[in-house]
Short mmCIF file of C-alpha atoms and ligand atoms in Angstrom, two decimals:
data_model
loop_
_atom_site.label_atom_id
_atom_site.label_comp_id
_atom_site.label_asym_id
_atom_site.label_seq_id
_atom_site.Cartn_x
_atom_site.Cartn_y
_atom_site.Cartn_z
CA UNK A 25 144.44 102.58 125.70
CA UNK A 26 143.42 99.54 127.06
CA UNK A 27 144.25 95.85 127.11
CA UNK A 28 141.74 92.97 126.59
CA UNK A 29 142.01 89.11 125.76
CA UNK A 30 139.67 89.38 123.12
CA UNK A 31 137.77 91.78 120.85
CA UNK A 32 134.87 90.81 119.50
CA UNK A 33 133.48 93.12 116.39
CA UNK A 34 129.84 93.32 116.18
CA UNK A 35 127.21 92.14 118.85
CA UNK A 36 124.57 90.07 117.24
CA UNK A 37 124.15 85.95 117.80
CA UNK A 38 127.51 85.24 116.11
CA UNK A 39 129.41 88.04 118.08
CA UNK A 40 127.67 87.20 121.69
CA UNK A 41 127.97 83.77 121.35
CA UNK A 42 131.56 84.59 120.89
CA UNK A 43 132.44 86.71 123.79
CA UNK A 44 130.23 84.31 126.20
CA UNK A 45 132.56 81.88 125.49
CA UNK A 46 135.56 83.85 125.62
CA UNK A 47 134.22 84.79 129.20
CA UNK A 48 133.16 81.75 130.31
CA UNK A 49 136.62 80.82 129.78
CA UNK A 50 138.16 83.15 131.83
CA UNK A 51 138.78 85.75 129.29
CA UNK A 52 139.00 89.55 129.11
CA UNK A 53 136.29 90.49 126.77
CA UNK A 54 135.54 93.80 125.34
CA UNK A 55 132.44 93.65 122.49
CA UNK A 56 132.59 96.74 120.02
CA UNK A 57 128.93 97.29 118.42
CA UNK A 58 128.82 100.52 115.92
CA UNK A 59 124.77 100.44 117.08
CA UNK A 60 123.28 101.94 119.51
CA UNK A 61 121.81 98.68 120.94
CA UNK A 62 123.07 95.22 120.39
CA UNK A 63 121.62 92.76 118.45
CA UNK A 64 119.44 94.96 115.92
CA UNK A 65 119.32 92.30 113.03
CA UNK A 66 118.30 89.07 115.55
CA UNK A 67 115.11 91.33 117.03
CA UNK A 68 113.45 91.02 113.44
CA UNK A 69 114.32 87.54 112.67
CA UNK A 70 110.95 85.15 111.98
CA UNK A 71 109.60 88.30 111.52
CA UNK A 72 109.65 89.28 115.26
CA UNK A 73 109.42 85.94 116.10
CA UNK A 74 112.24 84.64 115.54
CA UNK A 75 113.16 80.90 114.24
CA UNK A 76 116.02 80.13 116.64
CA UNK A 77 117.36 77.42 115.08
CA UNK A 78 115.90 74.36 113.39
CA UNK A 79 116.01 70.12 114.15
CA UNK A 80 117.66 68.42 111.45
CA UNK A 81 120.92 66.00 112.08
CA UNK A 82 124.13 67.57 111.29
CA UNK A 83 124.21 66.36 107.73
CA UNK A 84 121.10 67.70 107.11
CA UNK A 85 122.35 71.34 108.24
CA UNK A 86 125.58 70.84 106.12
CA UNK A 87 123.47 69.72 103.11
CA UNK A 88 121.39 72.72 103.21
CA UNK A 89 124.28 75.25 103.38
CA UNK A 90 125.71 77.01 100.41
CA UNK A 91 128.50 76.56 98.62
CA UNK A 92 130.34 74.34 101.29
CA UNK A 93 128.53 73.26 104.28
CA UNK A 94 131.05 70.84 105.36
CA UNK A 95 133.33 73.53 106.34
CA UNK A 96 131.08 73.89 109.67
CA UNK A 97 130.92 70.01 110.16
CA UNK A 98 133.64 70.66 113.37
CA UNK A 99 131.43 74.14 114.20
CA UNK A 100 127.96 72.23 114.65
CA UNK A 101 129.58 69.07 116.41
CA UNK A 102 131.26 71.52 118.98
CA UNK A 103 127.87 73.46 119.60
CA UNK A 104 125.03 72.73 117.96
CA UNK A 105 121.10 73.09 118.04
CA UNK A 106 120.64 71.31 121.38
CA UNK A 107 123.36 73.49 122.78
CA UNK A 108 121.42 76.82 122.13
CA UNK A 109 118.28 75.47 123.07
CA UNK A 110 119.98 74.56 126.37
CA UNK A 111 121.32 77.68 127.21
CA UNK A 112 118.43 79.86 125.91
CA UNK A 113 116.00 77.59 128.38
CA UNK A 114 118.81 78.31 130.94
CA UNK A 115 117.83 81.95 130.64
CA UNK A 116 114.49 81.62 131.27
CA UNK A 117 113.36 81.16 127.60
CA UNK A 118 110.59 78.64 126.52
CA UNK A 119 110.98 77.01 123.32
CA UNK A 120 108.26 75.62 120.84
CA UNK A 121 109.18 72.90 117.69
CA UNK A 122 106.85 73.73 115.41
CA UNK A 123 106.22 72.44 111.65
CA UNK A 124 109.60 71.82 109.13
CA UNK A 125 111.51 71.12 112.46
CA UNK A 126 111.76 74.96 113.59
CA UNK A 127 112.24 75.73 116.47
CA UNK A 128 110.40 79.31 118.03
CA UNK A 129 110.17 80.81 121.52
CA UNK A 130 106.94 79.64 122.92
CA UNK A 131 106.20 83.12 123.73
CA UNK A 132 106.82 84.35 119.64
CA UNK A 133 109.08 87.14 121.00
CA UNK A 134 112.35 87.74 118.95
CA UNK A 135 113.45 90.22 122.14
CA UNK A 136 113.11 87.36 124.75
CA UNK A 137 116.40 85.71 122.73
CA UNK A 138 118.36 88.74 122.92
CA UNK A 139 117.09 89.26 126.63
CA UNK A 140 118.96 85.86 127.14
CA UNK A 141 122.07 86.34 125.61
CA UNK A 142 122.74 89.73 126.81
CA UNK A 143 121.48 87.97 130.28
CA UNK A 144 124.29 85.49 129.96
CA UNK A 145 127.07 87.92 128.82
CA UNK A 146 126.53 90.01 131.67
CA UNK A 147 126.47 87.39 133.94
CA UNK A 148 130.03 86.64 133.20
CA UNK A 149 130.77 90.37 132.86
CA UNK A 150 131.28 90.54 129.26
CA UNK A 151 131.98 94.55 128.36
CA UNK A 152 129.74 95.63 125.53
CA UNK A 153 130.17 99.05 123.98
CA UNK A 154 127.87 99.92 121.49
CA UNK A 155 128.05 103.11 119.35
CA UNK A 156 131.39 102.30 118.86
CA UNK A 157 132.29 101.47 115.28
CA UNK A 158 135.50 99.25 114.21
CA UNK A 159 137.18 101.22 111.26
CA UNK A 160 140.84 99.24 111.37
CA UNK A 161 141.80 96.01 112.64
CA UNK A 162 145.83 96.91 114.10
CA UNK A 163 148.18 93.83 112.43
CA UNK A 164 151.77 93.72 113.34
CA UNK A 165 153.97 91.34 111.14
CA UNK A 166 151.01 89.31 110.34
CA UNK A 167 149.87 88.92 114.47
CA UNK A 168 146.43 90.86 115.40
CA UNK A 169 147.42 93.37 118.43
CA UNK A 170 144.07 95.54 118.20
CA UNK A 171 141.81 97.58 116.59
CA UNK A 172 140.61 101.13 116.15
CA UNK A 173 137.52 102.37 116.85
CA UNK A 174 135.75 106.00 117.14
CA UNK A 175 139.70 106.97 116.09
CA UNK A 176 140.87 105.60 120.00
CA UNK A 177 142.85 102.31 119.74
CA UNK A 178 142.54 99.11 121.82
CA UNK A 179 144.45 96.32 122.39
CA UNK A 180 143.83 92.50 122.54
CA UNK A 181 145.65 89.46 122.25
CA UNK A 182 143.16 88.12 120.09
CA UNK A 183 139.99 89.83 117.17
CA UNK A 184 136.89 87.91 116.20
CA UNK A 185 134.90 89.55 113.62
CA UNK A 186 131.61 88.91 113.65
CA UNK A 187 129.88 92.02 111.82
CA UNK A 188 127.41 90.31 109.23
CA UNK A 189 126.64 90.42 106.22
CA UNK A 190 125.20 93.46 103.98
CA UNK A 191 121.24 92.69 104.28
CA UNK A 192 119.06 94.76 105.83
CA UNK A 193 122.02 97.78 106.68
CA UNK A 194 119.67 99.54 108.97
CA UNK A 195 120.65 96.65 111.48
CA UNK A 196 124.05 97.81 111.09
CA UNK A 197 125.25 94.95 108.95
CA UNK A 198 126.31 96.61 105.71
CA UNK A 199 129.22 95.00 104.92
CA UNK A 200 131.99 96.64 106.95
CA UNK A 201 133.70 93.55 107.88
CA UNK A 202 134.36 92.71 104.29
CA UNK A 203 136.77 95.61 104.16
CA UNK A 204 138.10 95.82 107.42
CA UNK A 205 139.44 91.84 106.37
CA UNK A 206 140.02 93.05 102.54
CA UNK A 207 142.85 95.62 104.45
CA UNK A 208 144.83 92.78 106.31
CA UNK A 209 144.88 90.99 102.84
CA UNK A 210 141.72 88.31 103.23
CA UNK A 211 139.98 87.60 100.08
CA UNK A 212 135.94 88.39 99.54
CA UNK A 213 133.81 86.07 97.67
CA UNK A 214 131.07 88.49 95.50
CA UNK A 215 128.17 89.45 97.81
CA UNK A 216 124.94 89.15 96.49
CA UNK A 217 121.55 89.17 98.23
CA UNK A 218 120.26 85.79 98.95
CA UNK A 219 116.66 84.82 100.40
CA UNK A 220 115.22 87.71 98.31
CA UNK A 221 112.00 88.25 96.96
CA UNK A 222 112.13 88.84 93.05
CA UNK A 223 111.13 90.96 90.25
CA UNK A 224 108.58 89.81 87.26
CA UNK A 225 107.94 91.50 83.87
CA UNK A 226 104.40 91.89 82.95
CA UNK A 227 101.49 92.96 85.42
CA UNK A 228 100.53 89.56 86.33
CA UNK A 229 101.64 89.30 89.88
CA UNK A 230 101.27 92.79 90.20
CA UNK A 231 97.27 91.61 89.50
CA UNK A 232 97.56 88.58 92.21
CA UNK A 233 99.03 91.30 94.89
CA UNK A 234 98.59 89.94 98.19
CA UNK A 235 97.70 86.83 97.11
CA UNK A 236 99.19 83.66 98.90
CA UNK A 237 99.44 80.32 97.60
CA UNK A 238 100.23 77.10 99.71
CA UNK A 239 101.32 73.66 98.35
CA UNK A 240 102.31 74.92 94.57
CA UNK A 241 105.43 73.72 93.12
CA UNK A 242 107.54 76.72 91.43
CA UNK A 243 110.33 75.68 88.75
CA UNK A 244 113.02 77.72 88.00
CA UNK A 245 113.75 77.55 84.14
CA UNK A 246 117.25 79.43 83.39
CA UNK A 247 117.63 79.84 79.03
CA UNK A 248 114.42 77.03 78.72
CA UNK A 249 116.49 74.36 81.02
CA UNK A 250 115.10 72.96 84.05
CA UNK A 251 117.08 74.30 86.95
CA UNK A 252 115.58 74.00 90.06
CA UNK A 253 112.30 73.35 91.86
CA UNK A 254 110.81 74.14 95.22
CA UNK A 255 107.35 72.81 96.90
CA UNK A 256 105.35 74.98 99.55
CA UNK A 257 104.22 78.67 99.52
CA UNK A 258 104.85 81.61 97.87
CA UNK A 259 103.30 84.99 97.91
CA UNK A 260 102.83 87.91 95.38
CA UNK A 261 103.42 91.37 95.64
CA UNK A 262 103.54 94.73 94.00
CA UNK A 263 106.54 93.97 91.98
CA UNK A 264 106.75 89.96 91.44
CA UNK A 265 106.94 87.17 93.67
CA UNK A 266 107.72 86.28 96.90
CA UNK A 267 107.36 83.79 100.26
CA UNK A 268 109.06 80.70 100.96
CA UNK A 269 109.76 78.43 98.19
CA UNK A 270 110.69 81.80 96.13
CA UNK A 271 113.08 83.05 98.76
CA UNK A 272 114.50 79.77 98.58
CA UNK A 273 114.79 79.71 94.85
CA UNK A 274 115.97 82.99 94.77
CA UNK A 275 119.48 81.99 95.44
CA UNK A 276 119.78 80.08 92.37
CA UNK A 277 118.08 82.50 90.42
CA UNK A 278 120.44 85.75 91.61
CA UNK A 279 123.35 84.11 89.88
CA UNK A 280 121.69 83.34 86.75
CA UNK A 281 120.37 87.08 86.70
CA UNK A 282 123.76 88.49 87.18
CA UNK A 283 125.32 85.89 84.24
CA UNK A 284 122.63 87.56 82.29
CA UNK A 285 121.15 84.39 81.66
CA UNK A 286 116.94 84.51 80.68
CA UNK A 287 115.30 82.68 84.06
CA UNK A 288 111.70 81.97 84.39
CA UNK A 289 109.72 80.28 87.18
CA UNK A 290 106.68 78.29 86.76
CA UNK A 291 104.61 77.98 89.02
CA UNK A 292 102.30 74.73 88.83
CA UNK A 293 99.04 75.67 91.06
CA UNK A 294 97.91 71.78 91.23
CA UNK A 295 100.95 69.82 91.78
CA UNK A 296 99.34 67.25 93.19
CA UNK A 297 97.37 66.22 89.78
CA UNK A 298 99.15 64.86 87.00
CA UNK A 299 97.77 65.97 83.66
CA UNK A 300 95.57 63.09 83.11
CA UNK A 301 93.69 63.66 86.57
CA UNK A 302 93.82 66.99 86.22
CA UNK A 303 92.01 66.74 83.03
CA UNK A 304 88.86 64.28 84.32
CA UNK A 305 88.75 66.82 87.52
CA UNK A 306 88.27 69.46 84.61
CA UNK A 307 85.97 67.14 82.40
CA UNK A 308 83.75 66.20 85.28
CA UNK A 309 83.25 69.27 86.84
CA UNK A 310 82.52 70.98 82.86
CA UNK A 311 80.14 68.09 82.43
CA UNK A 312 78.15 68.07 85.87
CA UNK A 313 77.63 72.39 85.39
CA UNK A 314 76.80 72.18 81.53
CA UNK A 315 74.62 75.29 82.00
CA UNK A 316 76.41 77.39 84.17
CA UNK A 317 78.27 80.25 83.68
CA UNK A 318 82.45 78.88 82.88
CA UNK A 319 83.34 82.27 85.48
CA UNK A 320 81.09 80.18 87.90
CA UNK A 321 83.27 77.62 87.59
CA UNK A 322 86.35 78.65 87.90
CA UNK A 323 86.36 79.16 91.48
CA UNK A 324 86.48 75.61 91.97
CA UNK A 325 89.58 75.31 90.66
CA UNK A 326 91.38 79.02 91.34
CA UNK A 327 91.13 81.23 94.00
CA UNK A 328 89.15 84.11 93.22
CA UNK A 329 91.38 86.67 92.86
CA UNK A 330 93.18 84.82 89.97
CA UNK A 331 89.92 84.24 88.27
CA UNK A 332 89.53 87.29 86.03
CA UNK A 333 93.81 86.71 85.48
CA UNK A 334 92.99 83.61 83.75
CA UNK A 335 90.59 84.73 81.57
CA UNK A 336 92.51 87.35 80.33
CA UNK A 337 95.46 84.79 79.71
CA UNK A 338 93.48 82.47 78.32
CA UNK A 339 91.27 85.07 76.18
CA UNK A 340 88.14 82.89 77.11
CA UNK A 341 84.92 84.70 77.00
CA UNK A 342 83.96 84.36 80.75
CA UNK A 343 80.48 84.60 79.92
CA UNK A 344 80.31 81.22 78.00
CA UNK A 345 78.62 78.07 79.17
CA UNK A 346 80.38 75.13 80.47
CA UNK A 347 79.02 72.80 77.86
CA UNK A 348 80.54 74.97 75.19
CA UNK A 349 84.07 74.63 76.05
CA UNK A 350 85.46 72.88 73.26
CA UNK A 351 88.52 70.10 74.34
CA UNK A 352 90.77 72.46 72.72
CA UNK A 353 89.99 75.48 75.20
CA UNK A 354 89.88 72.69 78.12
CA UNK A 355 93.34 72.01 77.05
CA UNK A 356 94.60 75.43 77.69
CA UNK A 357 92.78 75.88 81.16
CA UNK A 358 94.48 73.26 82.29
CA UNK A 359 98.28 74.23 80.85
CA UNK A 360 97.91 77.29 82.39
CA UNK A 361 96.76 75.80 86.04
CA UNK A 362 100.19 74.18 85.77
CA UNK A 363 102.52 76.33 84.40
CA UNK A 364 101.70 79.83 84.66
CA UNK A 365 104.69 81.50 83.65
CA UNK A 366 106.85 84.76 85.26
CA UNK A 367 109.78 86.20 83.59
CA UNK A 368 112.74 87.27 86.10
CA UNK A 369 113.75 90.35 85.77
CA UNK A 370 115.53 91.29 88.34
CA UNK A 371 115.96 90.46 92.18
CA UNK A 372 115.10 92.82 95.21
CA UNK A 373 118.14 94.43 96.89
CA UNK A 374 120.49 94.19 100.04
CA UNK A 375 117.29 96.38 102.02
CA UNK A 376 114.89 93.31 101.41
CA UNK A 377 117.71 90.64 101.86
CA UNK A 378 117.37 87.70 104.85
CA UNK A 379 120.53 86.90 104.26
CA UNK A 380 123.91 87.80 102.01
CA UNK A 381 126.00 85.13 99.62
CA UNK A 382 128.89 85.24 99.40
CA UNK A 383 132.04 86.91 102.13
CA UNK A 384 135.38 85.91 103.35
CA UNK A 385 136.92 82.81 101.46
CA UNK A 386 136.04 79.42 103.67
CA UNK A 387 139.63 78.49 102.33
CA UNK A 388 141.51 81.12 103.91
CA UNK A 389 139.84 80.58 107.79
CA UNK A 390 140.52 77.38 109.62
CA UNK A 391 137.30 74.96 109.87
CA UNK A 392 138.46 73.69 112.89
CA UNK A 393 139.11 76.90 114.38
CA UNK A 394 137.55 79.62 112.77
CA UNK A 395 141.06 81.20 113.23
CA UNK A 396 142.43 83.24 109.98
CA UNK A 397 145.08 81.77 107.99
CA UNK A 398 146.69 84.72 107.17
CA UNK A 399 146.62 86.77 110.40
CA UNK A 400 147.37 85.08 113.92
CA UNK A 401 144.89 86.18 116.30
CA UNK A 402 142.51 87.13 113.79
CA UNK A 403 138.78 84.98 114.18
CA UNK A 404 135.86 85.17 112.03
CA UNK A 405 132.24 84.36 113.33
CA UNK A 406 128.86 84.21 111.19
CA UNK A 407 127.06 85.57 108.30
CA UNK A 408 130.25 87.72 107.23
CA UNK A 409 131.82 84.20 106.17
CA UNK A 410 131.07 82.97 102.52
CA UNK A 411 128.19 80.40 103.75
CA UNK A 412 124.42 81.00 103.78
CA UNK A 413 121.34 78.31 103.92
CA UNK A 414 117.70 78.39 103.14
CA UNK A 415 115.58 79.42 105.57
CA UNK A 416 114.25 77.86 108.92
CA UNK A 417 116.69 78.62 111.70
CA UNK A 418 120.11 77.26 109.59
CA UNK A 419 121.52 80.70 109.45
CA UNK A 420 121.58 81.52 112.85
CA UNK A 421 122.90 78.70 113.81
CA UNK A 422 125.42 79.23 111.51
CA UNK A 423 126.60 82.30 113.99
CA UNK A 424 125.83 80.52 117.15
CA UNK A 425 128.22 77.42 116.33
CA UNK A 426 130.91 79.30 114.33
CA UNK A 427 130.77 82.45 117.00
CA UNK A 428 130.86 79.40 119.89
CA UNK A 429 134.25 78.16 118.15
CA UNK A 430 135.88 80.92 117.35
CA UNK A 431 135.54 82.39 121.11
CA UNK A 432 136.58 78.79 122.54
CA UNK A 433 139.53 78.80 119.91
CA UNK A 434 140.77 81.99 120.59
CA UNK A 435 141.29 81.00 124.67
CA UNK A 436 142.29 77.25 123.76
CA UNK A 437 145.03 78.84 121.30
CA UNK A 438 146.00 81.10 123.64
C1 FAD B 21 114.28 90.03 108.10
C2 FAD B 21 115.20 88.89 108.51
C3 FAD B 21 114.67 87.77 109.12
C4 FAD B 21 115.51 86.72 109.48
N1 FAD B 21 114.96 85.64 110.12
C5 FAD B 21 115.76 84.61 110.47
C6 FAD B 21 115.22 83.51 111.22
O1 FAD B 21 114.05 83.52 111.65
N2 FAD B 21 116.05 82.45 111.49
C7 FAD B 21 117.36 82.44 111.06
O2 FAD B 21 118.05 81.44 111.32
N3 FAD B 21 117.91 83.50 110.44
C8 FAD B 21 117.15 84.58 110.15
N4 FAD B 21 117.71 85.67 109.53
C9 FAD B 21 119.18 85.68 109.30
C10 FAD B 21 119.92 86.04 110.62
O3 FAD B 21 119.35 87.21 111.16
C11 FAD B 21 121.41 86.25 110.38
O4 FAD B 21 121.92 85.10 109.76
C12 FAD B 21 122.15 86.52 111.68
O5 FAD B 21 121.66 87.68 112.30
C13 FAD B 21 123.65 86.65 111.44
O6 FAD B 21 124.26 86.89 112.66
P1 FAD B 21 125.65 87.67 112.76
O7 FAD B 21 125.92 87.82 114.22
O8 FAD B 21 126.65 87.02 111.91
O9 FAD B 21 125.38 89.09 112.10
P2 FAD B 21 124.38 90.27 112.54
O10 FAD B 21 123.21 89.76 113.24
O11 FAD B 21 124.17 91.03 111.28
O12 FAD B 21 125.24 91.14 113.55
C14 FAD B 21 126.38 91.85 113.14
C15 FAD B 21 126.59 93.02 114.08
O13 FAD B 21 127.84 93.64 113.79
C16 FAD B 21 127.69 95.05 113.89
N5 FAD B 21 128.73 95.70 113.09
C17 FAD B 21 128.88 95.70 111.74
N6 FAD B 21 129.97 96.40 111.39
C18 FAD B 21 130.53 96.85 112.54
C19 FAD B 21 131.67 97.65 112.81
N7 FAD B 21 132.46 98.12 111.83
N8 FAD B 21 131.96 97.95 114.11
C20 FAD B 21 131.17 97.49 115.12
N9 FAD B 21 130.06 96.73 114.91
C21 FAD B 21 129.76 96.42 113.63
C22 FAD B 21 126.30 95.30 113.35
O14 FAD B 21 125.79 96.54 113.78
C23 FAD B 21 125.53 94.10 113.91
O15 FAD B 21 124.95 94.39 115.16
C24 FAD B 21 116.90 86.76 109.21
C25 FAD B 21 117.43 87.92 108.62
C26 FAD B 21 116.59 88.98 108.28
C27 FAD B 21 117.20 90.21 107.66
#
């Protein structure tokens, strides 16, 4: 058996940021990762390249947190965006703002942020073991004295769990945490996946596969009522729609999908043009190519690939002339260019999931501390904790800060 300060659970952002703290402090730190490497889940983040964190004001993170950012209002004024940037350029990495305030290593390499967080755990000779899995957390009379892993116990004055969520589980996170807190009595919010790509009846995007769309304005209808709306890009696929503005969406729309409520999204391809310029754009160009082809046409207003779509939506003979549109088929084209219509069917799962809703109750953990208030000794750190945001670097910061407090809590409290 052996003794440590601390325990940390899990060694991705939330969990290193956690023990670096511990150690810079002066604390005995032992880091338990059921992996064979550390940090599986932060290696494909920005797809490889990994959005580190993002440059909005405090209230602008809180705002864009779900369900209760303001629980992490004393997390991001302890150690916030500047702070990670600081210590990342400390070891050795370069960092790059690019558009929508994220922020990326200049040298678009996920690895070189793990690099510098294992390079500044080992510097202050933080122990990781990895292929060790947690499978108990050890509570005496409502104090934390240790934890049991690979069936050997160990002891520690103080546990931070910091083992994800339950996206992507072949990063390790697949929702262990939830029961190792479930056992010493801690209450789970539903997880659901959130920043997931969703499902569409009808072979419409299946059609559009591979096609991307920038500056489009999706609306998310749930039983005909206007329920949300997102501006930017979006993407289709085999099996419905995805990219940004969906992902984003697709928090909203998971909930309405499991109340078994109908959802739709819209998707207006020329938000920029109200109906009435939309129309004389339509008018003009009809009127100026009176004797072409209307499949010649539409190109100036679609992108190919969602040419022969249309047609088929609109049951227009492709082969007619411009000039013999009549106002009433005009009408129609220009409907459908903005409000082409998917039905939700379903969402992706946990496999295709950026990040999971839901996780341990905000109300039973201590904002100031990240400490539990049910266990003494027991601290929770990142994703596993019921808060998630929309992409763009929020949710890792989300570990960084709350891992950052609950390792400074844990040798403050001591
Ligand atoms: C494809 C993808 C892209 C993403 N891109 C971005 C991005 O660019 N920017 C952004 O801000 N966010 C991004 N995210 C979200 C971000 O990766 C997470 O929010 C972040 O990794 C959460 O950190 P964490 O330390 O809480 O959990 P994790 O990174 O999931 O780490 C938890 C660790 O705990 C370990 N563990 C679990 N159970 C046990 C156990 N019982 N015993 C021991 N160890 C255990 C796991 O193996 C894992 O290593 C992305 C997510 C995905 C899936």
């Amino acid at each position: 058996m052996s003794d440590f300060d601390v325990i940390v659970v899990g060694a991705g952002p939330a969990g290193l940021l956690a023990a670096g703290r511990v150690a810079e402090l002066g604390g005995n730190v032992l880091v338990m990762e059921k992996m064979r490497q550390e940090g599986r889940k932060l290696l494909i983040t920005g797809k490889g390249r990994c959005n580190i964190t993002n440059d909005s004001s405090v209230a602008d993170f809180i705002t864009n947190v779900y369900p209760n950012g303001r629980f992490l209002r004393n997390a991001f004024s302890q150690f916030f965006s500047k702070d990670i940037i600081e210590l990342l350029n400390k070891y050795g990495v370069d960092i790059t703002l690019e558009r929508g305030g994220r922020y990326f290593p200049t040298s678009n390499k996920a690895a070189d942020i793990l690099q510098a967080l294992l390079k500044w755990v080992n510097e202050l000779n933080v122990e990781i073991r990895c292929g060790y899995r947690v499978e108990r957390l050890i509570v005496e009379n409502n104090v934390i004295t240790g934890i049991q892993a690979n069936g050997q116990e160990f002891i520690a004055r103080r546990v931070i769990l910091a083992t994800g969520g339950k996206s992507y589980p072949a990063t390790g996170s697949n929702g262990d945490g939830y029961e190792l807190s479930r056992q010493v009595g801690h209450s789970v919010e539903k997880v659901r996946p959130a920043l997931v790509p969703l499902e569409t009846r009808g072979g419409v995007a299946q059609r559009l596969q591979g096609l991307n769309l920038k500056n489009v304005r999706a609306v998310v209808w749930v039983n005909d009522k206007k329920k949300g709306e997102n501006f930017g890009e979006m993407i289709f696929t085999h099996f419905g729609l995805s990219g940004p503005i969906i992902l984003t969406l697709s928090r909203l729309v998971v909930d309405e999908l499991h109340n078994k409520n109908k959802v739709e999204i819209i998707v207006d391809l020329k938000p920029a043009l109200d109906e009435q310029k939309l129309d004389n754009r339509l008018l003009r160009d009809l009127n100026e190519n009176g004797k072409k082809r209307i499949r010649n046409v539409f190109p100036y207003w679609l992108p190919a690939k969602m040419v022969p779509v249309f047609f088929d939506l609109l049951e227009l003979d492709p082969e007619k002339e411009c000039h013999q549109i009549s106002s009433k088929e005009r009408k129609q084209i220009r409907y459908l260019l903005k409000n082409l219509r998917f039905r939700i069917t379903n969402h992706r799962s946990f496999k295709e999931a950026i990040i999971t809703a839901g996780g341990i109750f905000t109300k039973e953990i201590s904002p100031k501390t990240m400490e539990s208030k049910l266990v003494n000794g027991l601290y929770f750190a990142g994703e596993m904790i019921d808060l998630d945001a929309k992409t763009g670097g929020y949710n890792l910061q989300i570990a960084y800060s709350t891992g950052w407090l609950a390792g400074n809590s844990c040798m403050k409290n001591a």
